[in-house]
Amino acid sequence: MTDTDTDTGTHTHTVAGTSTGTVRPGRALLALTLTVSAVLLGSTVLNVALPTMQEDLGASTTEQQWFLNAYTLTFAAFLLVAGNTGDRFGLKRLLVWGSAAFAVTTSVTGLLDSSAAIIAARALTGVAAAAIMPTTLAVILRVFPPGERARAIASWAAASGLSISLGPLLGGALLSAGLWWGSVLELVALLALLGLAAAWAWIPAIPAGGRGELRVAPVAASLAGIGLLLFGVVHATDQGWTYVGTWLPAAVGTVVLAGLAVAEARHREPLLDVGLFRNASFTVAAVALTLGSFVVFGYLYFTTFYLQILRGYSPLRTGLLLIPLSAGLVVGAPLSRRATQRFGARATIATGLAIMGGAFAGVTALGARTGVGWFVVDAFALQLGFALALAPGTTLASSALPAERAGAGSALLNTLRQLGSALGVAVLGSVLWSRYAGAVHDRLQGSPASVRDTASESLGAALATGDPAAVAAAGPAFLGAMHTAALVAAGVCGAAVLVTLFTRTSRGEGGESAVARRPPARRKRTAQRV
């Protein structure tokens, strides 16, 4: 039922099962977007600070990757139990406590001066983030009526993508103002506190609906499997892909995750509900969103070094040059909704992924003196493509979730997205630096071993040597490595397009909801009757 508040003029919905009975959707959605924005801003705001952290903390290339991946590792691992916990003990309660823990751990991290301590604190922050992300989507599915759910999810997805894009800009502004690297995290903590206050005031208390006991074993297996996989991939930078310390942990981690999937498929009340993959629409959306996150986070990682180290731009200018990412999202979010209504979710998602692949192909045209106009257009195209995939993909996947499993189902979707994000940084980062190290080593065969080894560590290390040969070799080596990483990302986008287009959907599946397929006029009349 829909009413209008005579004092404020805002629409309210009567929602069965909430303690308040009435929800103001605009306020509830604002609270949800604030909390999810803090979580995703926390995942990208450090990218632009990595060169500063390398200089201030002496952080190695591997440590810099773990600054990012420690967060996404625990984020992905604990999403499973977080979604299940929300279903059992109350979504609002979990959202409030998760936001409080996120704000505290983020703020503390910004005050640390040890790489090891930062990595550990980032891991704790990831646990708190896991309590927030699936809960926000589950609240939307529980409190918004079907006629308004797609629009609410589109707004939620737009806020998610916008936060990812704004991270480098806001971080760059703070660093260019002369503040220390940790100031970027203090900003995220402040946003989390605002989200906490809004959630406390505007999100209704939804009674727990889950049954059964929480199980620790799947979480431990998830943490171990993802951790080993990332450890192997990240350390390919140091020793190469054929080194036993690279492929063995990655192989063991893959086996552990496969075993977890098999065990959960046989459990009566799984935390990892792999049965959802029987729905082809959910599978298509999950693959598209996972691989989309993979390439976007990898892009943010290597373009930071391209702009700040190779081109010598300040953190603020770097953030400004990444504004087209936000612009692409702003344009793409409403466009995705109209495209889905006219052409269907799958066609829209596939188009978005194809545009992303083309944008990565365009990265190969970037050089040390390429005009910034090319970079701006290419960055815009990348995020436009991601926007075309993000909202339809989230809606398509959510349509396959039973209401009583909203928390656990959205947790699975977000687990895959976070795993994609972590692997994007790990895989594309390892491709970048291993390719770079090999190229620099080959170019400096006649140089002293100490210069050759130092220059091979990273682009920044090579430039810091002051050795003319090392400096001359580093730029071309980095560009070649970045182009290779971009082509790998383009190939991933191409694979996602094929999965999206050629995975068959049975007639009985509710992949593209009736609301999404309805003509706009009829859909409007339906919404008014809700």
Short mmCIF file of C-alpha atoms in Angstrom, two decimals, residues 33-410:
data_model
loop_
_atom_site.label_atom_id
_atom_site.label_comp_id
_atom_site.label_asym_id
_atom_site.label_seq_id
_atom_site.Cartn_x
_atom_site.Cartn_y
_atom_site.Cartn_z
CA THR A 33 23.30 4.29 -0.50
CA LEU A 34 25.33 6.15 2.15
CA THR A 35 26.39 2.92 3.84
CA VAL A 36 27.19 1.06 0.62
CA SER A 37 29.04 4.11 -0.72
CA ALA A 38 31.34 4.08 2.31
CA VAL A 39 32.11 0.40 1.76
CA LEU A 40 32.96 0.77 -1.92
CA LEU A 41 34.77 4.07 -1.46
CA GLY A 42 36.94 2.22 1.05
CA SER A 43 37.82 -0.31 -1.63
CA THR A 44 39.17 2.25 -4.14
CA VAL A 45 40.21 5.36 -2.23
CA LEU A 46 43.62 3.86 -1.42
CA ASN A 47 44.52 3.36 -5.09
CA VAL A 48 45.61 6.94 -5.59
CA ALA A 49 47.51 6.85 -2.27
CA LEU A 50 49.66 3.84 -3.21
CA PRO A 51 52.61 5.88 -4.60
CA THR A 52 52.56 8.05 -1.46
CA MET A 53 52.44 4.96 0.77
CA GLN A 54 55.35 3.47 -1.16
CA GLU A 55 57.37 6.61 -0.47
CA ASP A 56 56.31 7.17 3.17
CA LEU A 57 56.22 3.56 4.35
CA GLY A 58 58.72 1.94 1.99
CA ALA A 59 55.98 -0.45 0.88
CA SER A 60 56.93 -3.01 -1.76
CA THR A 61 54.82 -3.78 -4.82
CA THR A 62 53.51 -6.93 -3.12
CA GLU A 63 52.60 -5.02 0.05
CA GLN A 64 50.77 -2.42 -2.02
CA GLN A 65 48.65 -5.15 -3.61
CA TRP A 66 47.87 -6.53 -0.15
CA PHE A 67 46.78 -3.08 1.07
CA LEU A 68 43.95 -3.51 -1.41
CA ASN A 69 43.45 -7.27 -1.33
CA ALA A 70 43.45 -7.80 2.45
CA TYR A 71 40.23 -5.80 2.48
CA THR A 72 38.58 -7.67 -0.38
CA LEU A 73 39.82 -11.05 0.92
CA THR A 74 38.00 -10.89 4.25
CA PHE A 75 35.15 -8.97 2.63
CA ALA A 76 34.50 -11.87 0.25
CA ALA A 77 35.08 -14.61 2.82
CA PHE A 78 32.72 -13.22 5.46
CA LEU A 79 29.95 -12.15 3.08
CA LEU A 80 28.49 -15.66 3.28
CA VAL A 81 28.00 -15.69 7.04
CA ALA A 82 27.03 -12.00 7.06
CA GLY A 83 24.11 -12.53 4.72
CA ASN A 84 22.96 -15.54 6.69
CA THR A 85 23.33 -13.63 9.96
CA GLY A 86 21.15 -10.81 8.66
CA ASP A 87 18.40 -13.28 7.73
CA ARG A 88 18.53 -14.81 11.22
CA PHE A 89 19.11 -11.90 13.60
CA GLY A 90 17.72 -8.87 11.78
CA LEU A 91 18.91 -6.82 8.84
CA LYS A 92 18.86 -3.43 10.56
CA ARG A 93 20.80 -4.72 13.57
CA LEU A 94 23.53 -6.14 11.37
CA LEU A 95 23.67 -2.99 9.23
CA VAL A 96 24.07 -0.71 12.26
CA TRP A 97 26.72 -2.80 14.00
CA GLY A 98 28.59 -3.37 10.75
CA SER A 99 28.65 0.36 9.97
CA ALA A 100 29.96 1.17 13.44
CA ALA A 101 32.75 -1.42 13.20
CA PHE A 102 33.61 -0.26 9.68
CA ALA A 103 33.97 3.38 10.78
CA VAL A 104 36.20 2.49 13.74
CA THR A 105 38.55 0.11 11.91
CA THR A 106 38.86 2.42 8.91
CA SER A 107 39.75 5.38 11.10
CA VAL A 108 42.35 3.37 13.05
CA THR A 109 43.97 2.12 9.82
CA GLY A 110 44.59 5.67 8.67
CA LEU A 111 46.72 6.32 11.77
CA LEU A 112 49.09 3.36 11.39
CA ASP A 113 52.65 3.56 10.06
CA SER A 114 53.54 -0.11 9.53
CA SER A 115 52.73 -2.02 6.34
CA ALA A 116 52.01 -5.22 8.26
CA ALA A 117 49.70 -3.42 10.69
CA ILE A 118 47.88 -1.69 7.83
CA ILE A 119 47.31 -5.00 6.06
CA ALA A 120 45.93 -6.56 9.27
CA ALA A 121 43.66 -3.58 9.96
CA ARG A 122 42.40 -3.58 6.39
CA ALA A 123 41.49 -7.23 6.82
CA LEU A 124 39.41 -6.35 9.90
CA THR A 125 37.71 -3.57 7.96
CA GLY A 126 36.79 -6.10 5.29
CA VAL A 127 34.96 -8.19 7.90
CA ALA A 128 32.89 -5.14 8.87
CA ALA A 129 32.22 -4.32 5.22
CA ALA A 130 30.88 -7.83 4.73
CA ALA A 131 28.18 -7.10 7.29
CA ILE A 132 27.02 -4.07 5.30
CA MET A 133 27.05 -4.90 1.59
CA PRO A 134 24.59 -7.83 1.34
CA THR A 135 22.38 -6.31 4.02
CA THR A 136 21.72 -3.18 1.98
CA LEU A 137 20.49 -5.18 -1.02
CA ALA A 138 18.48 -7.52 1.23
CA VAL A 139 16.73 -4.52 2.83
CA ILE A 140 15.73 -3.27 -0.62
CA LEU A 141 14.26 -6.66 -1.46
CA ARG A 142 12.33 -6.73 1.82
CA VAL A 143 10.94 -3.20 2.12
CA PHE A 144 10.38 -2.04 -1.47
CA PRO A 145 7.28 -3.31 -3.30
CA PRO A 146 7.89 -5.20 -6.56
CA GLY A 147 6.82 -2.26 -8.70
CA GLU A 148 9.54 -0.03 -7.25
CA ARG A 149 12.25 -2.59 -6.61
CA ALA A 150 13.98 -2.35 -9.98
CA ARG A 151 14.33 1.45 -9.68
CA ALA A 152 15.63 1.14 -6.11
CA ILE A 153 18.21 -1.44 -7.20
CA ALA A 154 19.25 0.81 -10.09
CA SER A 155 19.84 3.68 -7.63
CA TRP A 156 21.73 1.34 -5.31
CA ALA A 157 23.89 0.11 -8.20
CA ALA A 158 24.52 3.67 -9.39
CA ALA A 159 25.70 4.69 -5.93
CA SER A 160 27.95 1.63 -5.87
CA GLY A 161 29.59 2.42 -9.16
CA LEU A 162 29.84 6.14 -8.43
CA SER A 163 31.64 5.44 -5.16
CA ILE A 164 34.16 3.23 -6.95
CA SER A 165 34.86 6.07 -9.39
CA LEU A 166 34.96 8.90 -6.84
CA GLY A 167 37.54 7.18 -4.63
CA PRO A 168 40.59 8.34 -6.64
CA LEU A 169 39.23 11.89 -7.00
CA LEU A 170 38.50 12.44 -3.31
CA GLY A 171 41.72 10.74 -2.26
CA GLY A 172 43.73 12.77 -4.74
CA ALA A 173 42.23 16.04 -3.48
CA LEU A 174 43.21 15.28 0.10
CA LEU A 175 46.75 14.19 -0.79
CA SER A 176 47.34 17.18 -3.05
CA ALA A 177 46.22 19.42 -0.19
CA GLY A 178 49.24 18.19 1.76
CA LEU A 179 47.48 15.76 4.10
CA TRP A 180 49.00 12.40 5.00
CA TRP A 181 48.02 9.23 3.17
CA GLY A 182 45.71 8.09 5.99
CA SER A 183 43.47 11.15 5.53
CA VAL A 184 41.73 9.34 2.67
CA LEU A 185 40.58 6.67 5.10
CA GLU A 186 39.41 9.21 7.66
CA LEU A 187 37.11 10.61 4.98
CA VAL A 188 35.67 7.14 4.40
CA ALA A 189 35.15 6.70 8.16
CA LEU A 190 33.21 9.98 8.29
CA LEU A 191 30.93 8.84 5.45
CA ALA A 192 30.38 5.55 7.29
CA LEU A 193 29.28 7.45 10.41
CA LEU A 194 26.77 9.43 8.34
CA GLY A 195 25.44 6.17 6.93
CA LEU A 196 25.21 4.72 10.43
CA ALA A 197 23.12 7.65 11.66
CA ALA A 198 20.82 7.48 8.63
CA ALA A 199 20.37 3.72 8.94
CA TRP A 200 19.55 4.02 12.64
CA ALA A 201 16.90 6.67 11.93
CA TRP A 202 15.34 5.57 8.63
CA ILE A 203 15.70 1.79 8.20
CA PRO A 204 12.84 -0.21 9.77
CA ALA A 205 13.54 -3.09 12.11
CA ILE A 206 12.81 -6.18 10.01
CA PRO A 207 12.22 -9.29 12.14
CA ALA A 208 14.60 -12.21 11.71
CA GLY A 209 13.28 -14.84 9.35
CA GLY A 210 16.08 -17.37 9.03
CA ARG A 211 16.34 -20.73 10.71
CA GLY A 212 19.11 -23.07 11.76
CA GLU A 213 22.52 -22.43 13.24
CA LEU A 214 25.40 -20.45 11.88
CA ARG A 215 28.33 -22.54 10.69
CA VAL A 216 31.94 -21.46 10.93
CA ALA A 217 33.46 -24.14 8.67
CA PRO A 218 32.26 -22.63 5.35
CA VAL A 219 33.61 -19.23 6.36
CA ALA A 220 36.98 -20.72 7.31
CA ALA A 221 37.13 -22.65 4.05
CA SER A 222 36.18 -19.56 2.08
CA LEU A 223 38.85 -17.48 3.84
CA ALA A 224 41.51 -20.16 3.33
CA GLY A 225 40.60 -20.84 -0.30
CA ILE A 226 40.44 -17.22 -1.40
CA GLY A 227 43.52 -16.34 0.66
CA LEU A 228 45.66 -19.09 -0.85
CA LEU A 229 44.46 -18.28 -4.35
CA LEU A 230 45.31 -14.59 -3.95
CA PHE A 231 48.62 -15.36 -2.24
CA GLY A 232 49.76 -17.43 -5.18
CA VAL A 233 48.64 -14.96 -7.83
CA VAL A 234 50.04 -11.88 -6.05
CA HIS A 235 53.42 -13.50 -5.48
CA ALA A 236 53.77 -14.32 -9.15
CA THR A 237 55.12 -10.78 -9.29
CA ASP A 238 58.24 -11.79 -7.34
CA GLN A 239 59.03 -15.29 -8.58
CA GLY A 240 57.07 -15.81 -11.78
CA TRP A 241 54.14 -18.06 -12.67
CA THR A 242 56.13 -21.30 -12.84
CA TYR A 243 57.56 -20.96 -9.31
CA VAL A 244 56.14 -23.59 -6.93
CA GLY A 245 55.32 -20.91 -4.36
CA THR A 246 53.07 -19.29 -6.97
CA TRP A 247 51.11 -22.09 -8.57
CA LEU A 248 50.89 -24.46 -5.57
CA PRO A 249 49.03 -22.07 -3.20
CA ALA A 250 46.80 -20.99 -6.08
CA ALA A 251 46.02 -24.61 -6.94
CA VAL A 252 45.34 -25.57 -3.32
CA GLY A 253 43.10 -22.53 -2.88
CA THR A 254 41.13 -23.48 -5.98
CA VAL A 255 40.68 -27.04 -4.69
CA VAL A 256 39.50 -25.76 -1.30
CA LEU A 257 36.92 -23.47 -2.94
CA ALA A 258 35.72 -26.30 -5.19
CA GLY A 259 35.37 -28.57 -2.16
CA LEU A 260 33.41 -25.86 -0.35
CA ALA A 261 31.01 -25.54 -3.28
CA VAL A 262 30.43 -29.32 -3.38
CA ALA A 263 29.90 -29.55 0.38
CA GLU A 264 27.48 -26.63 0.46
CA ALA A 265 25.50 -28.03 -2.47
CA ARG A 266 24.76 -31.10 -0.33
CA HIS A 267 23.85 -29.20 2.85
CA ARG A 268 20.21 -28.66 3.80
CA GLU A 269 20.74 -24.98 4.70
CA PRO A 270 23.80 -23.84 2.77
CA LEU A 271 25.59 -20.57 3.37
CA LEU A 272 27.01 -20.80 -0.15
CA ASP A 273 23.76 -21.47 -2.00
CA VAL A 274 25.24 -22.88 -5.20
CA GLY A 275 21.80 -24.17 -6.10
CA LEU A 276 21.03 -20.66 -7.31
CA PHE A 277 23.29 -21.36 -10.28
CA ARG A 278 20.64 -23.75 -11.60
CA ASN A 279 18.85 -20.57 -12.64
CA ALA A 280 20.58 -19.52 -15.83
CA SER A 281 19.60 -15.88 -15.38
CA PHE A 282 21.32 -15.75 -12.00
CA THR A 283 24.39 -17.43 -13.51
CA VAL A 284 24.58 -14.96 -16.37
CA ALA A 285 24.28 -11.98 -14.04
CA ALA A 286 26.79 -13.39 -11.55
CA VAL A 287 29.39 -14.05 -14.25
CA ALA A 288 28.90 -10.61 -15.82
CA LEU A 289 29.17 -8.74 -12.50
CA THR A 290 32.13 -10.80 -11.28
CA LEU A 291 34.16 -10.34 -14.44
CA GLY A 292 33.10 -6.70 -14.71
CA SER A 293 34.44 -6.05 -11.20
CA PHE A 294 37.59 -8.00 -12.11
CA VAL A 295 38.54 -5.69 -14.96
CA VAL A 296 37.39 -2.38 -13.39
CA PHE A 297 39.44 -2.84 -10.22
CA GLY A 298 42.43 -4.00 -12.23
CA TYR A 299 42.09 -0.88 -14.39
CA LEU A 300 42.06 1.42 -11.35
CA TYR A 301 45.17 -0.30 -10.06
CA PHE A 302 47.44 0.01 -13.09
CA THR A 303 46.22 3.41 -14.30
CA THR A 304 47.24 4.92 -10.94
CA PHE A 305 50.88 4.09 -11.69
CA TYR A 306 50.53 5.18 -15.30
CA LEU A 307 49.23 8.62 -14.37
CA GLN A 308 51.17 9.36 -11.19
CA ILE A 309 54.52 7.66 -11.77
CA LEU A 310 54.98 7.48 -15.53
CA ARG A 311 53.22 10.74 -16.45
CA GLY A 312 54.20 12.50 -13.22
CA TYR A 313 50.74 13.88 -12.44
CA SER A 314 49.77 14.92 -8.91
CA PRO A 315 47.21 12.87 -6.95
CA LEU A 316 44.61 15.58 -7.52
CA ARG A 317 45.19 15.73 -11.27
CA THR A 318 45.06 11.94 -11.35
CA GLY A 319 41.70 12.04 -9.58
CA LEU A 320 40.42 14.70 -11.97
CA LEU A 321 41.43 12.63 -14.98
CA LEU A 322 39.41 9.74 -13.53
CA ILE A 323 36.24 11.87 -13.30
CA PRO A 324 35.10 10.41 -16.66
CA LEU A 325 34.62 7.14 -14.79
CA SER A 326 31.95 8.86 -12.71
CA ALA A 327 30.53 10.62 -15.76
CA GLY A 328 30.23 7.32 -17.59
CA LEU A 329 28.27 5.91 -14.69
CA VAL A 330 25.97 8.95 -14.44
CA VAL A 331 25.14 8.64 -18.14
CA GLY A 332 25.01 4.86 -18.16
CA ALA A 333 22.77 4.25 -15.13
CA PRO A 334 19.56 5.76 -16.57
CA LEU A 335 20.51 4.57 -20.04
CA SER A 336 20.76 1.00 -18.76
CA ARG A 337 17.22 1.15 -17.41
CA ARG A 338 15.77 2.37 -20.72
CA ALA A 339 17.86 -0.11 -22.71
CA THR A 340 16.69 -2.98 -20.51
CA GLN A 341 13.04 -2.02 -21.01
CA ARG A 342 13.49 -1.93 -24.77
CA PHE A 343 16.02 -4.66 -25.54
CA GLY A 344 16.08 -6.87 -22.43
CA ALA A 345 18.60 -7.33 -19.63
CA ARG A 346 20.88 -9.76 -21.45
CA ALA A 347 21.33 -7.61 -24.54
CA THR A 348 22.04 -4.57 -22.35
CA ILE A 349 24.58 -6.44 -20.21
CA ALA A 350 26.33 -7.90 -23.27
CA THR A 351 26.53 -4.46 -24.89
CA GLY A 352 28.04 -3.00 -21.76
CA LEU A 353 30.65 -5.74 -21.53
CA ALA A 354 31.53 -5.32 -25.21
CA ILE A 355 32.05 -1.58 -24.68
CA MET A 356 34.32 -2.37 -21.73
CA GLY A 357 36.36 -4.73 -23.90
CA GLY A 358 36.73 -2.02 -26.53
CA ALA A 359 37.87 0.45 -23.86
CA PHE A 360 40.60 -1.93 -22.73
CA ALA A 361 41.72 -2.35 -26.32
CA GLY A 362 41.94 1.44 -26.39
CA VAL A 363 44.36 1.37 -23.45
CA THR A 364 46.97 -0.11 -25.77
CA ALA A 365 47.10 3.25 -27.59
CA LEU A 366 48.24 5.07 -24.45
CA GLY A 367 51.88 6.14 -24.42
CA ALA A 368 54.15 8.33 -22.36
CA ARG A 369 53.05 11.46 -24.25
CA THR A 370 49.58 10.56 -25.48
CA GLY A 371 47.12 13.45 -25.18
CA VAL A 372 44.95 13.23 -22.09
CA GLY A 373 41.86 13.50 -24.30
CA TRP A 374 42.29 9.90 -25.39
CA PHE A 375 42.58 8.73 -21.78
CA VAL A 376 39.46 10.71 -20.80
CA VAL A 377 37.34 9.28 -23.61
CA ASP A 378 38.57 5.76 -22.95
CA ALA A 379 37.88 5.98 -19.21
CA PHE A 380 34.38 7.29 -19.91
CA ALA A 381 33.68 4.38 -22.27
CA LEU A 382 34.89 1.86 -19.70
CA GLN A 383 32.55 3.05 -16.96
CA LEU A 384 29.68 3.58 -19.38
CA GLY A 385 29.98 -0.08 -20.28
CA PHE A 386 30.15 -1.11 -16.63
CA ALA A 387 27.05 0.97 -15.86
CA LEU A 388 25.15 -0.82 -18.65
CA ALA A 389 26.01 -4.15 -17.02
CA LEU A 390 25.77 -3.27 -13.32
CA ALA A 391 22.14 -2.31 -12.70
CA PRO A 392 20.53 -4.84 -15.12
CA GLY A 393 22.84 -7.56 -13.81
CA THR A 394 21.93 -6.86 -10.19
CA THR A 395 18.22 -6.78 -11.01
CA LEU A 396 18.46 -9.95 -13.10
CA ALA A 397 20.22 -11.82 -10.30
CA SER A 398 17.92 -10.48 -7.57
CA SER A 399 14.85 -11.68 -9.47
CA ALA A 400 16.05 -15.25 -8.91
CA LEU A 401 16.35 -14.89 -5.11
CA PRO A 402 13.60 -16.33 -2.87
CA ALA A 403 12.46 -13.69 -0.37
CA GLU A 404 13.42 -15.83 2.64
CA ARG A 405 16.98 -16.21 1.30
CA ALA A 406 17.45 -12.57 0.28
CA GLY A 407 20.40 -12.01 2.63
CA ALA A 408 22.28 -15.20 1.82
CA GLY A 409 21.53 -14.93 -1.91
CA SER A 410 22.72 -11.35 -2.20
#
